[in-house]
XYZ file of C-alpha atoms in Angstrom:
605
model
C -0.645 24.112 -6.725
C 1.409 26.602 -4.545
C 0.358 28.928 -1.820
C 0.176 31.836 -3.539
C -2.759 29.802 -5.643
C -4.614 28.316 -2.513
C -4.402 31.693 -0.440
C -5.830 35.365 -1.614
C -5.150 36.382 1.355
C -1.827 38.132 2.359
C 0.524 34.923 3.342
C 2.194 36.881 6.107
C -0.833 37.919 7.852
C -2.227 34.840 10.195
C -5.397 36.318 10.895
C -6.541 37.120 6.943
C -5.462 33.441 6.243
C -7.432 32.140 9.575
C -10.671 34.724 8.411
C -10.266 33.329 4.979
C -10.235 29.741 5.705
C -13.720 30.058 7.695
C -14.735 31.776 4.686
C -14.130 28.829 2.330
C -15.468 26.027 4.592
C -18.208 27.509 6.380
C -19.886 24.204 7.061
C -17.952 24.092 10.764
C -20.040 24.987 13.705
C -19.606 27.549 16.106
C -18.036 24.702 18.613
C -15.556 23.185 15.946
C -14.971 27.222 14.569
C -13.770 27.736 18.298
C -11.892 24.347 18.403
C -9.638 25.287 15.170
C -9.242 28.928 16.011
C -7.669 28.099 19.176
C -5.647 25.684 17.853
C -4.183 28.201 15.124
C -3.186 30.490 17.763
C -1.655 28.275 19.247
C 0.755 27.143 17.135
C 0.768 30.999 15.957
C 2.437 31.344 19.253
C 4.534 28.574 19.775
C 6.155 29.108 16.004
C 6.488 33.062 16.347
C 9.305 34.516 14.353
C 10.124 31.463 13.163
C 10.858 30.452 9.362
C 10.964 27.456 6.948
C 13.963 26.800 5.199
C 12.655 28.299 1.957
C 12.101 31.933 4.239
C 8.422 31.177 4.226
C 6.699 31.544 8.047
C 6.276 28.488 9.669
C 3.080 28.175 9.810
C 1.850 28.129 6.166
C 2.614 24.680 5.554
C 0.059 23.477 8.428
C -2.508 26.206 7.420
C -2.378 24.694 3.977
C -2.886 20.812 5.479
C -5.496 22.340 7.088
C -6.889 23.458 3.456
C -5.909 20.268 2.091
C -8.682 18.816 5.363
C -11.675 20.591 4.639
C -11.902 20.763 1.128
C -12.768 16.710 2.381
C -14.831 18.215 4.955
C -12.632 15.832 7.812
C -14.198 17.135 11.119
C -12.773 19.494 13.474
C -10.250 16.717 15.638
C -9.127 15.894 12.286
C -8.500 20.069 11.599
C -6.685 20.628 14.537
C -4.342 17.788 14.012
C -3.076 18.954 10.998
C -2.684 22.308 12.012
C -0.829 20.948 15.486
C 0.975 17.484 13.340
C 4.422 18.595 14.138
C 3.217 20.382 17.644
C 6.138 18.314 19.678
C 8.679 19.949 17.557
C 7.398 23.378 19.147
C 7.654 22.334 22.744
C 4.183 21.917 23.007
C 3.355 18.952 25.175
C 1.034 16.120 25.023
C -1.127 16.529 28.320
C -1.389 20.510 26.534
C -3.206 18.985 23.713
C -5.219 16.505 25.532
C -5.992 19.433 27.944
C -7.080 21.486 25.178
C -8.657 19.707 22.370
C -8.991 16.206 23.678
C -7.887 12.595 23.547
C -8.957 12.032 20.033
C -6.885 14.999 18.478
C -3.679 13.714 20.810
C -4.367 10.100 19.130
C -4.193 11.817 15.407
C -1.097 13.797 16.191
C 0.479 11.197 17.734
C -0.076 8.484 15.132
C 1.334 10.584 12.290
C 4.370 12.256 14.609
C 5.697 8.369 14.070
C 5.492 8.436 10.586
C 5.536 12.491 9.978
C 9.834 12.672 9.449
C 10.355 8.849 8.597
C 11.801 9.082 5.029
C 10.289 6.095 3.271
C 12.137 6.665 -0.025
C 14.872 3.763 0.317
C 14.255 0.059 -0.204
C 15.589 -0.235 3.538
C 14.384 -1.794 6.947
C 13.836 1.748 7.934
C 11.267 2.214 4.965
C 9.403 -1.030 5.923
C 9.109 0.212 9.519
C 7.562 2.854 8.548
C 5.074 1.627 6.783
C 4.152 -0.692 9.338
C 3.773 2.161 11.763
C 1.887 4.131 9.312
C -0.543 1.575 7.797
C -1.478 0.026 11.713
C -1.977 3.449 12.488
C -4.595 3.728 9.786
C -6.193 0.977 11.226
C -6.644 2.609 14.344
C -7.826 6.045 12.981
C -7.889 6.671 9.106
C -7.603 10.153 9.952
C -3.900 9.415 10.774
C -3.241 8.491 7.130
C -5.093 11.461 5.827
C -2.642 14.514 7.459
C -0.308 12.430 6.707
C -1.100 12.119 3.179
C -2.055 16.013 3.446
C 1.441 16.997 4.450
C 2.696 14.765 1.324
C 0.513 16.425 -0.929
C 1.330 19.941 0.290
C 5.478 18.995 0.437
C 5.136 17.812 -3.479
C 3.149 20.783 -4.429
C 5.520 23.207 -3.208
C 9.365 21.197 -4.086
C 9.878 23.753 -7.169
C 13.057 25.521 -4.949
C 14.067 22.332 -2.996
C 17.394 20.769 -4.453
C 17.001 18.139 -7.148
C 18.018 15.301 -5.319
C 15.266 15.974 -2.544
C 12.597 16.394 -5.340
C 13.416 13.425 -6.667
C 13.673 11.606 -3.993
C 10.049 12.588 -2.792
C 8.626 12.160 -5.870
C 9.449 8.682 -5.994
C 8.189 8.410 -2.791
C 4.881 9.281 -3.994
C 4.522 7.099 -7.088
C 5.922 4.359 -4.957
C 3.699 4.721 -1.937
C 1.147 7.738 -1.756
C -0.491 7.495 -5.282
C -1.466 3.764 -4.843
C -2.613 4.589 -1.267
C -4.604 7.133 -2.139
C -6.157 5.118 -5.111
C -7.006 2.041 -2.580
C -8.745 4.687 -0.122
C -10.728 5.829 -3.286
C -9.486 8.831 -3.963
C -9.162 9.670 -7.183
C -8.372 13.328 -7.770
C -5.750 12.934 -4.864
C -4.149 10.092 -6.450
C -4.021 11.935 -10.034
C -2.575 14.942 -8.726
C 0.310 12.708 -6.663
C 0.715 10.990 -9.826
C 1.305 14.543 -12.163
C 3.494 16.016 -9.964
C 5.474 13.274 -9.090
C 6.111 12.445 -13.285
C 7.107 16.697 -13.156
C 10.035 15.785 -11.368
C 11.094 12.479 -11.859
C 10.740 12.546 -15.882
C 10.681 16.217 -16.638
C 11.376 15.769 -19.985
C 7.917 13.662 -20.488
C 6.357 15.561 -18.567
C 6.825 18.938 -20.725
C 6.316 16.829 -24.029
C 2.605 15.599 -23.124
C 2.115 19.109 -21.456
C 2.899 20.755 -25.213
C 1.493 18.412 -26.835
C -2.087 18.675 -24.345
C -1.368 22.868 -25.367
C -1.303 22.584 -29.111
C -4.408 20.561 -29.413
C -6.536 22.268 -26.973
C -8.812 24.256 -29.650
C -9.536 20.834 -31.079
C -10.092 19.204 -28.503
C -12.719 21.690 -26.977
C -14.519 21.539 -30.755
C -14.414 17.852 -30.273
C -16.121 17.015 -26.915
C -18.306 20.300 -27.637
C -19.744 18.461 -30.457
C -20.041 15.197 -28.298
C -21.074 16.978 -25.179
C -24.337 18.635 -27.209
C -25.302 15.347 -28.857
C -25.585 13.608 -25.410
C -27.598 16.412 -23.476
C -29.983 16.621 -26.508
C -30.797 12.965 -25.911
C -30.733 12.856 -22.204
C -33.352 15.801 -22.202
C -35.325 13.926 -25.178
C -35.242 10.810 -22.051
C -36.297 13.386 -18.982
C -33.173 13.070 -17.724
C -30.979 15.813 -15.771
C -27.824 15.752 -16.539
C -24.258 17.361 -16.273
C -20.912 16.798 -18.279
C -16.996 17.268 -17.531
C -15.324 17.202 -20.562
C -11.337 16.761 -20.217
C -7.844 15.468 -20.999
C -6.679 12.359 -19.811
C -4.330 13.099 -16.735
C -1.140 13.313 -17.597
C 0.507 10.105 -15.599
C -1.967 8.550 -17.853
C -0.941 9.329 -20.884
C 2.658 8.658 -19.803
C 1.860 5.351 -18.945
C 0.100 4.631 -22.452
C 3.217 5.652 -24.257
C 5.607 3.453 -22.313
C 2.351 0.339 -22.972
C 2.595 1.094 -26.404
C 5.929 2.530 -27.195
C 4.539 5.639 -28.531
C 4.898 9.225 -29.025
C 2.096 11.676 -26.992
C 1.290 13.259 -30.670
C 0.690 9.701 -31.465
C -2.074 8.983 -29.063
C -5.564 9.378 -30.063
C -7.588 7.727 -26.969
C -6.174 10.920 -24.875
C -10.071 12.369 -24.232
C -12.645 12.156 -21.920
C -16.150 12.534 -21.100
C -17.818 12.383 -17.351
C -21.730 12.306 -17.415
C -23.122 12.728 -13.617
C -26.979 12.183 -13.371
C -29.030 11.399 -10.044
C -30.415 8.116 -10.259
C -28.757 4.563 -11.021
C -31.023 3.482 -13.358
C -30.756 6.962 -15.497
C -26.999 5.528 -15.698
C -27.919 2.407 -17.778
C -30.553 4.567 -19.172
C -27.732 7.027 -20.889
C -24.983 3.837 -21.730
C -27.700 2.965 -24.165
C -28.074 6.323 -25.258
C -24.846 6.422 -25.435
C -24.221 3.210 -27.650
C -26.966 4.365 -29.673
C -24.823 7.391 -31.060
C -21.870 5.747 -31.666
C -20.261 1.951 -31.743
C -18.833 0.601 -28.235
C -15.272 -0.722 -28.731
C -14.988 -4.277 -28.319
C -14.338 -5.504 -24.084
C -14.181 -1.394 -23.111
C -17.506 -1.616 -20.908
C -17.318 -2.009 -17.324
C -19.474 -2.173 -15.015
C -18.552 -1.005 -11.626
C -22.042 -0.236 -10.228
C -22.918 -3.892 -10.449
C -19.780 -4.519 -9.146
C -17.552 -2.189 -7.416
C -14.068 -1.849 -6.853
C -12.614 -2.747 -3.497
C -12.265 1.087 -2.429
C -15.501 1.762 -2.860
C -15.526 3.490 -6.711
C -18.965 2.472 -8.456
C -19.236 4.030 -12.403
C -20.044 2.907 -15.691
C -17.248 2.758 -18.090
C -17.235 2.802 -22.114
C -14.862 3.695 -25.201
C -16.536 4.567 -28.146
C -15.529 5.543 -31.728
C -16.838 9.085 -32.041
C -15.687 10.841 -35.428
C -13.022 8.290 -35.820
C -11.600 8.700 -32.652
C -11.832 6.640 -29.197
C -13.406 8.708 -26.351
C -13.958 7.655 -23.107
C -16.772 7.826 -21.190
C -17.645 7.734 -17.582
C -21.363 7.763 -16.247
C -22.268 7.687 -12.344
C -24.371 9.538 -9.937
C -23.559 12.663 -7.796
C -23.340 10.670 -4.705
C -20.719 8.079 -6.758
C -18.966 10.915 -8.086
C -18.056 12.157 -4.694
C -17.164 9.133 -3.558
C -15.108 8.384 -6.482
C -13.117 12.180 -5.651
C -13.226 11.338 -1.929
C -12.953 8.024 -1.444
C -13.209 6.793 2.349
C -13.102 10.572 3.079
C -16.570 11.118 1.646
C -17.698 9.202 5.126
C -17.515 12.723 6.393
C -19.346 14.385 3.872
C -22.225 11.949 4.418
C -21.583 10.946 8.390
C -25.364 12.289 8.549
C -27.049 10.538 5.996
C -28.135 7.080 5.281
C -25.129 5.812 2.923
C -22.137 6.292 4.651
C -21.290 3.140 5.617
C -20.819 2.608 1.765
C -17.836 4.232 2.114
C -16.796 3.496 5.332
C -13.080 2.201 5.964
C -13.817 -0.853 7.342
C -15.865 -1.623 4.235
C -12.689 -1.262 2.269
C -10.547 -4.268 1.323
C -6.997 -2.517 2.574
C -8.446 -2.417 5.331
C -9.515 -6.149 6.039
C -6.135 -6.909 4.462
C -4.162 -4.634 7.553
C -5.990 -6.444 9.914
C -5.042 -9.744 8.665
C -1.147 -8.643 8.272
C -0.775 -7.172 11.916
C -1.917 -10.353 13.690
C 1.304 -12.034 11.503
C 4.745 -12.129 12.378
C 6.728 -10.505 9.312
C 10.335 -9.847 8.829
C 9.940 -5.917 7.690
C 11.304 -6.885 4.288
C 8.674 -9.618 4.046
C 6.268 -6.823 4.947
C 7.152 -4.438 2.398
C 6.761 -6.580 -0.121
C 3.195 -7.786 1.265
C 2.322 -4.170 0.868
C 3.991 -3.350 -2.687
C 2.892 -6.454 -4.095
C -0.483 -7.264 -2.684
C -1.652 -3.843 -0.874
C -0.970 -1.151 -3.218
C -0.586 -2.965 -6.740
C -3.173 -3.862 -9.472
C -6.327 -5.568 -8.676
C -8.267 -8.400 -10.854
C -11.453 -9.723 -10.026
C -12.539 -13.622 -10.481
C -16.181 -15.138 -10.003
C -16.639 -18.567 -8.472
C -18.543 -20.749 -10.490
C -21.416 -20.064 -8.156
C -21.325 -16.102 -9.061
C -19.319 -14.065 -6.004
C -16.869 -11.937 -6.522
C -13.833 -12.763 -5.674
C -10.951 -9.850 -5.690
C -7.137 -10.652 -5.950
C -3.956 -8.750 -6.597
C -2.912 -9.070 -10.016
C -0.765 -12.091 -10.585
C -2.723 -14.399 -8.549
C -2.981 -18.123 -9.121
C -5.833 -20.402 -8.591
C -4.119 -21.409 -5.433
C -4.060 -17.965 -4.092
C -8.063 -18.409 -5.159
C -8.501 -21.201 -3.750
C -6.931 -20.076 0.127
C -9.050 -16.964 -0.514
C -12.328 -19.191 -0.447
C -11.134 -21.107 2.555
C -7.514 -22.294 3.678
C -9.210 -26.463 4.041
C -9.683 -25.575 -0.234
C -6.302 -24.394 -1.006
C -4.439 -27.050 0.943
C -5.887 -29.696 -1.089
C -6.133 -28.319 -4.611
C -4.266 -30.424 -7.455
C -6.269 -28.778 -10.414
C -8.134 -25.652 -11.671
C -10.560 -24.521 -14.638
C -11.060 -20.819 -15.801
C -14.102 -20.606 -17.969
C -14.485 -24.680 -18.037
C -10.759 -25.229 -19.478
C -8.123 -26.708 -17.110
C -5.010 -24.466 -16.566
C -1.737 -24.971 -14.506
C -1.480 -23.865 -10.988
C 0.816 -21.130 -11.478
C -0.912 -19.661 -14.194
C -1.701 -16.042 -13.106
C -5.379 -15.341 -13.629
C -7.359 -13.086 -15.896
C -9.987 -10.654 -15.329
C -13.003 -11.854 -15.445
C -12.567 -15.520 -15.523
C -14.983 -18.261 -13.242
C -12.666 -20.544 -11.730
C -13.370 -23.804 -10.346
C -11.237 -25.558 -8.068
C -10.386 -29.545 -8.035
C -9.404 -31.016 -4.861
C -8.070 -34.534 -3.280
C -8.296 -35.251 0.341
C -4.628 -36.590 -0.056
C -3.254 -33.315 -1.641
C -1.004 -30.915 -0.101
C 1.040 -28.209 0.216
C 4.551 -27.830 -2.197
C 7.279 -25.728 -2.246
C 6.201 -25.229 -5.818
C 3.010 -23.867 -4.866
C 4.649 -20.986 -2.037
C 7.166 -19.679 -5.196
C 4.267 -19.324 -7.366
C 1.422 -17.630 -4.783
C 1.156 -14.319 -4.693
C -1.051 -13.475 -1.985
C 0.005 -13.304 1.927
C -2.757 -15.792 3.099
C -1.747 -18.392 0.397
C 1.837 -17.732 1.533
C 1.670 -17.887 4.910
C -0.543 -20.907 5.274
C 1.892 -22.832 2.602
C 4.655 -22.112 4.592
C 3.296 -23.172 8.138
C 2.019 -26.500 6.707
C 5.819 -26.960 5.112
C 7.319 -26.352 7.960
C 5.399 -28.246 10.596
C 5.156 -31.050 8.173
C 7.947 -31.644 5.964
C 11.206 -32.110 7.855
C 13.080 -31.272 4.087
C 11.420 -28.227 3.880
C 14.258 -25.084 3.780
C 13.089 -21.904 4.849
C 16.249 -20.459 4.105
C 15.109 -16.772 5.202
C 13.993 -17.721 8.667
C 17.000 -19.933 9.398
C 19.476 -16.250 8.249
C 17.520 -14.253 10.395
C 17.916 -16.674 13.792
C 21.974 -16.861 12.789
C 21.544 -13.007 12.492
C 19.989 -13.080 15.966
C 22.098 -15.608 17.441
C 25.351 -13.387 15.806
C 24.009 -10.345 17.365
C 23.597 -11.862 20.909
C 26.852 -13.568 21.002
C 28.432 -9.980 20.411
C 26.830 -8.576 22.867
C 28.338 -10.865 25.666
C 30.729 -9.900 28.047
C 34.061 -11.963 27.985
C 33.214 -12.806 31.533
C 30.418 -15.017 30.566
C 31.703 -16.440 27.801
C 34.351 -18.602 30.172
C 31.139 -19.989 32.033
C 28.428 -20.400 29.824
C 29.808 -24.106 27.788
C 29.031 -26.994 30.165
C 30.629 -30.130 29.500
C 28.880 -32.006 26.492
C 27.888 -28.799 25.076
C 29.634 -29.042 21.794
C 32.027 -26.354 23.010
C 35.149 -26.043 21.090
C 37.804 -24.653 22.746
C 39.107 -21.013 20.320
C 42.374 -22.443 19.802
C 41.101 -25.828 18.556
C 41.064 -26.928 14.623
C 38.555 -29.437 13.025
C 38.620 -32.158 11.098
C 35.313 -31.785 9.178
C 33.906 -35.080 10.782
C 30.831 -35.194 13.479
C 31.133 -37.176 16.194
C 28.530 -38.910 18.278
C 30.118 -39.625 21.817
C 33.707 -41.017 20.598
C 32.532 -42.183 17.610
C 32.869 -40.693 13.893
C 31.722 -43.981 11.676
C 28.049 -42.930 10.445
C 26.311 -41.173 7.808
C 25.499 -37.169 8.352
C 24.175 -34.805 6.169
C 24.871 -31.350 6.913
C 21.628 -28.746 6.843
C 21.304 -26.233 3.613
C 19.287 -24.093 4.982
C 21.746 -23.140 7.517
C 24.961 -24.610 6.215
C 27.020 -25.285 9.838
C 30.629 -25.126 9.919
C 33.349 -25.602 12.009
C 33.273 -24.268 15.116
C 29.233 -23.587 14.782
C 27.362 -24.898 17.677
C 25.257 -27.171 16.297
C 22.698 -29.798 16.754
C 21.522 -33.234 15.248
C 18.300 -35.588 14.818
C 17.730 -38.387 13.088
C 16.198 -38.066 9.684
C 14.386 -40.766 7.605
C 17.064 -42.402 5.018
C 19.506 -39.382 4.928
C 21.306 -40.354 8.356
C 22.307 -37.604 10.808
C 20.787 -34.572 9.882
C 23.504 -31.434 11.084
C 21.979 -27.924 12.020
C 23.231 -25.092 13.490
C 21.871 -24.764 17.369
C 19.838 -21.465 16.206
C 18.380 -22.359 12.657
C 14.997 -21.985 12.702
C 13.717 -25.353 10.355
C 15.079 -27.372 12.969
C 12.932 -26.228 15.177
C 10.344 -26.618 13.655
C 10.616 -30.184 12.700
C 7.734 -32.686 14.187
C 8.895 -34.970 16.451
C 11.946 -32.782 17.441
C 12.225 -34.559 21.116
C 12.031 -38.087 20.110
C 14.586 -37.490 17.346
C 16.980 -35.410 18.660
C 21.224 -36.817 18.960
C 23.798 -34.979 20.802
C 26.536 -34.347 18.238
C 29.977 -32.482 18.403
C 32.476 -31.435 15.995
C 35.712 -33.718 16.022
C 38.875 -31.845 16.548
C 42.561 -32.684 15.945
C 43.014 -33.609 18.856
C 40.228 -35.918 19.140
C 41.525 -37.401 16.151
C 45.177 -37.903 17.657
C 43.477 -39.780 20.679
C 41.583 -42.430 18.721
């Protein structure tokens, strides 16, 4: 969707666009009509004569975030800071806004002015920083992520005259981060739309195929769910129940996705159609399944049933595929109030801030959101922390029962010892076995949907390295690799130990040559620069004992390094920075001093 299809107005007179977004979302009172009028002029003012790159004015793109807002119906702070989100580029300063429109719109503009000109489209530090910033900012105000996500949605929407590169490069962005975001904050038309546009321009060639293909069969198509549509209403009313049906395609990321599943052709595809029943009751929903099973056969393991049980962001529906003429067709049935929330997601709060359910859909009911919590109280590297957010945050969910009932949600992959740390961390670091459905499976089996999985434990059991390369979930992870590392003196944590030599390299570097003549005190392992080794370690003057040198940090001549005394492997040699040495129990008691032997040490024995 472009401008010219969001606007009737003329697009180069402000004051038809401001007239005609009041006209559209006349739900604002006279207070917040003020509050967003006065921040339009503002920026009307501050961005006078000036143009976008494409020779559109300036401020379009914010009066179309601003569109992009209350079509959710986000209050008026929220309003104003997407219409001011890039307000610092304009020299307009922070006490202005605070002065103006208050603390809370300041707060929103200045949580997504860190993330607004990041690019997050390389696998990079950079990326991961970003993403930090943004997510913890989300946990501070959602409405951070949401102008955010607005501006993402508007810059996608309107890439048909960037370069191809650029459009590329944002629509990966978008598949890779915004799509899943916006499907874990529960919205589902924003998440489609993300996921159409950015298949337009990063498989064109798929994307025109299924759009032909959708083109040819539309007369069809409409005879098809026409017939469908008529039998269900007929039934509904025969039941006294009021009802309305959307009758559609299957989006077309969708259908993109089923032909890579199945390695098919869109013409091939015959489960490409839809049907969405809205009623206003929850029981009239498992009223109208049976009405609907009653007209034609269910396909086998197709029903779902997420009032029962809903998904972690909040979506609640019933789901069924049926064989209808000798086709599949889908089928989803929910009430008004679901449906919203199912468009919406966590931004339905506003719609209902009045009423009596919105803490249904509140975002500290959602599961990202407990999940952010628990990852900013831990110390990540950023590349750690991408792939906590890839993996676990933004990928596919299962859901697993314990064998007393509760739900129990898990990224997909999970073991049974990710399970088992999700019911308490005492559980998972004692598990040796597992049953799903009463049959015993291995540890690192991933787990199915579905499944009730008991756990076995021994009070003798611990923690393996086996177990932290097979979970899949932070918690399980972390809590693995703390026990590991405060426990097992062999343990290797091979990316902590590169990261200190990192450290230590960059420190060193940054020394002035000055210091460097007075910081070795004698019996500090200092070897002079001009001085060659002999491979050995010597304690004192001697060289006759058994060492081991360190894998996870792999010291070498002239390293400063560092020994202790290990049980059965000798002398234990670590660099002076690694990080498992450190950490090892006991450190004090077991520490040597230890040098490297040079030649001429060796010429003075």
């Amino acid at each position: 969707m472009s401008h010219e299809a969001i606007f009737s107005s003329n697009i180069n007179d402000p004051l038809a666009l401001e007239k005609e977004f009041f006209q559209k979302f006349p739900f604002y009172s006279e207070d917040s009509k003020d509050r967003i009028s006065k921040a339009w002029h503002l920026l009307l003012k501050k961005s006078e004569g000036k143009l976008r790159s494409c020779g559109a004015p300036y401020y379009l793109h914010p009066m179309r975030i601003a569109f992009i807002l209350a079509q959710n119906e986000f209050d008026s702070d929220c309003i104003c800071a997407g219409i001011l989100h890039s307000c610092y580029d304009l020299e307009i300063s922070e006490n202005e806004i605070t002065r103006e429109f208050g603390q809370t719109v300041t707060n929103i503009i200045n949580g997504a002015s860190k993330i607004m000109h990041l690019s997050i489209n390389s696998k990079t530090l950079l990326q991961a920083d970003a993403i930090r910033k943004m997510l913890f900012a989300m946990v501070d105000d959602v409405r951070v992520i949401f102008v955010k996500m607005a501006d993402r949605l508007d810059r996608i929407r309107n890439i048909r005259n960037v370069e191809s590169q650029k459009q590329r490069e944002l629509a990966a962005e978008v598949i890779d981060i915004w799509a899943p975001l916006a499907d874990r904050l529960g919205m589902q038309a924003t998440k489609n739309e993300f996921e159409d546009l950015s298949l337009k321009y990063t498989n064109p060639d798929a994307f025109q195929q299924i759009k032909a293909v959708i083109a040819q069969k539309k007369d069809e198509r409409s005879a098809y769910l026409s017939s469908a549509v008529q039998k269900i209403q007929v039934e509904a009313e025969k039941a006294n129940i009021e009802i309305s049906i959307e009758s559609r395609a299957k989006h077309f990321y969708s259908i993109y996705q089923k032909m890579r599943k199945r390695n098919k052709e869109p013409g091939e595809l015959y489960d490409l159609l839809a049907l969405r029943i809205i009623c206003q009751k929850n029981a009239d929903c498992y009223t109208l399944i049976g009405i609907v099973h009653s007209l034609w056969k269910p396909l086998d393991g197709r029903f779902k049933d997420y009032i029962a049980m809903p998904k972690s962001n909040g979506y609640q529906s019933l789901h069924t595929t049926v064989m209808c003429e000798d086709r599949p067709l889908e089928i989803q049935i929910r009430t008004r109030k679901m449906h919203d929330v199912a468009e919406h997601g966590v931004a339905s709060h506003w719609l209902y801030k009045k009423g009596t359910n919105h803490d249904l859909v509140s975002v500290k009911n959602l599961g990202i959101f407990n999940q952010l919590q628990e990852l900013r109280n831990k110390q990540l590297s950023d590349d750690n922390f991408f792939q906590e957010f890839k993996n676990e945050l933004l990928g596919d969910e299962i859901v697993v029962f314990t064998p007393k009932g509760e739900v129990i949600q898990l990224p997909a992959g999970s073991t049974a010892v990710d399970f088992a740390y999700k019911i308490h961390s005492a559980i998972g670091e004692k598990i040796v076995g597992a049953k799903a459905d009463g049959k015993i499976i291995p540890l690192v089996q991933p787990l199915k949907n579905t499944q009730i999985i008991e756990i076995i434990t021994n009070p003798q059991a611990h923690p393996t390295e086996n177990q932290l390369k097979a979970v899949h979930t932070s918690k399980a992870r972390s809590k693995i690799h703390a026990w590991l590392a405060a426990n097992d003196p062999n343990f290797v944590d091979t990316a902590a130990a590169q990261r200190a030599e990192d450290s230590e390299i960059e420190r060193q570097s940054q020394k002035r040559p000055s210091d460097e003549k007075h910081s070795h005190k004698k019996g500090s392992g200092y070897i002079p620069p001009e001085s060659k080794g002999t491979g050995k370690i010597k304690i004192g003057n001697t060289t006759n004992f058994l060492v081991n040198f360190a894998k996870c940090c792999k010291p070498e001549f002239p390293d400063p390094i560092v020994g202790y005394v290990s049980h059965g492997k000798g002398i234990m040699i670590h660099k002076a920075t690694c990080y498992t040495y450190h950490r090892i129990p006991n450190l004090e008691r077991r520490t040597i001093e230890v040098q490297w032997e040079t030649e001429e040490d060796a010429k003075k024995k």
